[in-house]
Short mmCIF file of C-alpha atoms in Angstrom, two decimals:
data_model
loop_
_atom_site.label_atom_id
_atom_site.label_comp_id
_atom_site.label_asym_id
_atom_site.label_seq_id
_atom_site.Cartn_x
_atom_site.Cartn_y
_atom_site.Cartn_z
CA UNK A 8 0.00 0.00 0.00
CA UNK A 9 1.51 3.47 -1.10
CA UNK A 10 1.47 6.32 1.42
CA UNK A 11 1.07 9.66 0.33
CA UNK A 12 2.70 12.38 2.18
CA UNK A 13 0.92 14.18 4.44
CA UNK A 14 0.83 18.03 3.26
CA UNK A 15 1.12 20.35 5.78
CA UNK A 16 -0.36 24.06 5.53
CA UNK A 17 2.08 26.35 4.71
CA UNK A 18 2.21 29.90 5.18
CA UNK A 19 4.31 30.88 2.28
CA UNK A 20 1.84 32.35 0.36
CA UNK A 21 1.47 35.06 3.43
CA UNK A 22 3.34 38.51 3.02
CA UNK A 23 4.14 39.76 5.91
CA UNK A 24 4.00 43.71 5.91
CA UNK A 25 4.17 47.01 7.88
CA UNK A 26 0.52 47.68 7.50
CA UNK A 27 -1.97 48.66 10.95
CA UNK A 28 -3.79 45.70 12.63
CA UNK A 29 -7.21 46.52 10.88
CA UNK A 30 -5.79 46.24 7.53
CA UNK A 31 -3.44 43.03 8.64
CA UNK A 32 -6.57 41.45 9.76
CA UNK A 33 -8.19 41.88 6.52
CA UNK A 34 -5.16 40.36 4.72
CA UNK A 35 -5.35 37.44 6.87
CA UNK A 36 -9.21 36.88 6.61
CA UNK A 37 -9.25 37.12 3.11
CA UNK A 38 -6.31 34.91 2.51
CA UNK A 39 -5.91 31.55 0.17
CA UNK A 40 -4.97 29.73 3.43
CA UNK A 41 -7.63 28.48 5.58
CA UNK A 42 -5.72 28.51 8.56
CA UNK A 43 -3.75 32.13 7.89
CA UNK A 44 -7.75 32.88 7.33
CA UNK A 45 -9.52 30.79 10.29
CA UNK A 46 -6.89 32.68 12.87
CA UNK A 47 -8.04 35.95 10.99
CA UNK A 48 -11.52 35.41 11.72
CA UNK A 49 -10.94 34.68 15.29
CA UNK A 50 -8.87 37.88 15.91
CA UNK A 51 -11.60 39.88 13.81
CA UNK A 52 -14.01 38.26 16.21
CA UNK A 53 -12.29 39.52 19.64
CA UNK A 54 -11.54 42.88 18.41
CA UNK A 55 -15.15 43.30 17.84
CA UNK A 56 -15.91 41.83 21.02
CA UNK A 57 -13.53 44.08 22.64
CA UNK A 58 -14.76 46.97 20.68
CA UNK A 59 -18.62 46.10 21.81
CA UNK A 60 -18.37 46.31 25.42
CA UNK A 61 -16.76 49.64 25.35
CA UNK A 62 -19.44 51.77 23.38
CA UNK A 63 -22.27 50.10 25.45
CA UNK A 64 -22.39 52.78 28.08
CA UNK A 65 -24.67 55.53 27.69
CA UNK A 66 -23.68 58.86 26.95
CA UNK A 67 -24.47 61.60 29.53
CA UNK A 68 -25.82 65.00 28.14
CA UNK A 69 -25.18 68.11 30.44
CA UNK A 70 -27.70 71.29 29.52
CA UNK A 71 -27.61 73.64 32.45
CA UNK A 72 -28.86 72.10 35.24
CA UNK A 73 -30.02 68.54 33.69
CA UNK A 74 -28.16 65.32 33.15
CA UNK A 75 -29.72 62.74 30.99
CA UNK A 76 -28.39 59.88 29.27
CA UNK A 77 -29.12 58.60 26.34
CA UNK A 78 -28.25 55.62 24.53
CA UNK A 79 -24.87 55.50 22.43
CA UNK A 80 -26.27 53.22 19.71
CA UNK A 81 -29.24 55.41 19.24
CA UNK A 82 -26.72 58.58 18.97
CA UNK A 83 -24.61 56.94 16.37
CA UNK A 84 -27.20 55.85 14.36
CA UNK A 85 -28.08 59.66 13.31
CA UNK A 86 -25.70 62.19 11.51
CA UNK A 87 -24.38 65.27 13.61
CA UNK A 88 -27.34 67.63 12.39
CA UNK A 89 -30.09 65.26 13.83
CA UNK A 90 -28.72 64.09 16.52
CA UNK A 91 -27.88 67.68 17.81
CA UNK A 92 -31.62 68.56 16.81
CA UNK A 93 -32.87 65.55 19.06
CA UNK A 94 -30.59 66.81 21.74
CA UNK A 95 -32.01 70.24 21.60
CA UNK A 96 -35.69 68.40 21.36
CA UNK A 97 -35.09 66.71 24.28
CA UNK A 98 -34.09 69.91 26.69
CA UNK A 99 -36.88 71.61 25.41
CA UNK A 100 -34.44 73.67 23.53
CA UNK A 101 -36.06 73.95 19.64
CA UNK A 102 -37.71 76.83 19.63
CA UNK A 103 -34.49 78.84 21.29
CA UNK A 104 -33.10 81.98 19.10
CA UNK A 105 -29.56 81.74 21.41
CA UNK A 106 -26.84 80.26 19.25
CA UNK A 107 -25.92 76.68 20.87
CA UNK A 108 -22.69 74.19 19.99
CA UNK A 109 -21.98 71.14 21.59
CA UNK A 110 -18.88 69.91 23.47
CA UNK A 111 -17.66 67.00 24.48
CA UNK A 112 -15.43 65.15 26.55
CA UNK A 113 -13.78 62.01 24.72
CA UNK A 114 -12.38 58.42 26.60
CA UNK A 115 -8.84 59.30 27.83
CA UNK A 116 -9.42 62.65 28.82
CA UNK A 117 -13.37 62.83 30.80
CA UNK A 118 -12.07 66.57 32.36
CA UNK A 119 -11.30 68.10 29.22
CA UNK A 120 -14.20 69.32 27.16
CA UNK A 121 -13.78 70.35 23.45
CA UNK A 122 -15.86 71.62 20.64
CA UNK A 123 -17.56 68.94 18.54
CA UNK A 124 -17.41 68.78 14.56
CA UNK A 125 -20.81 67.93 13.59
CA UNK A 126 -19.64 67.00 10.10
CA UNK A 127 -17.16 63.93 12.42
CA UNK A 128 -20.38 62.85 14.39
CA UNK A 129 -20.58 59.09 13.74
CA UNK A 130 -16.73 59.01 13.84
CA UNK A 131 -16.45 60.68 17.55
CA UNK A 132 -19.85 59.15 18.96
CA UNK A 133 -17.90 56.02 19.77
CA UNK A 134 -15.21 57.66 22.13
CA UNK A 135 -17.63 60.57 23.61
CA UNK A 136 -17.74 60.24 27.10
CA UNK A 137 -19.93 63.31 28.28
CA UNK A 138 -21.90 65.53 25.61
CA UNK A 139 -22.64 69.44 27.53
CA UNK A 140 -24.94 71.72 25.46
CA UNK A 141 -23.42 75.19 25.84
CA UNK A 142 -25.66 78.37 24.67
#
């Protein structure tokens, strides 16, 4: 009875290069070999994970003398025009003729508040800690 050699994976056909995790990730889950692509799944999988239980706390809104929170998915979901309108819905703040903006304070740094880009919403929501509405 002939054997046939056993053939193990090889990772030859990998290149390994100076690119950021997100895009080495992306290399390895869309690569010819299914284990160089399995193990890119997995870490795909965890950073998602990891990524997930971070943005799952609310985000609290200061406006004078009121603190609400509201829910981060909810915020992200809308661009930075309607989202701010809904903020200023919510305070009972639609009908005002005072110019408002809308700082925030990001993860790293909750003491620090800075001015918000409206245009960056969906980018920022994820790393907003505290939202104040300043008139």
């Amino acid at each position: 009875m002939a054997s046939t050699p056993s053939r193990a994976p090889s990772v030859s056909g990998l290149a390994v290069t100076t690119t950021s995790p997100p895009d080495t990730i992306s290399e390895l889950k869309s690569s010819s070999n299914s284990i160089a692509a399995g193990i890119g799944e997995a870490i795909h999988a965890l950073f998602s994970a990891s990524s997930h239980s971070q943005t799952t706390t609310p985000i609290m809104i200061d406006c004078g003398e009121r603190v609400m929170a509201l829910g981060r998915k909810r915020m992200g979901a809308m661009n930075g025009r309607n989202a701010f309108l809904y903020l200023k819905s919510k305070f009972g703040l639609l009908s005002t003729s005072a110019p408002l903006y809308l700082s925030a304070s990001f993860t790293g740094s909750p003491d620090k508040f800075v001015e918000v880009d409206m245009d960056a919403w969906e980018e920022l929501v994820p790393y907003i800690e505290k939202l104040r509405i300043v008139g």
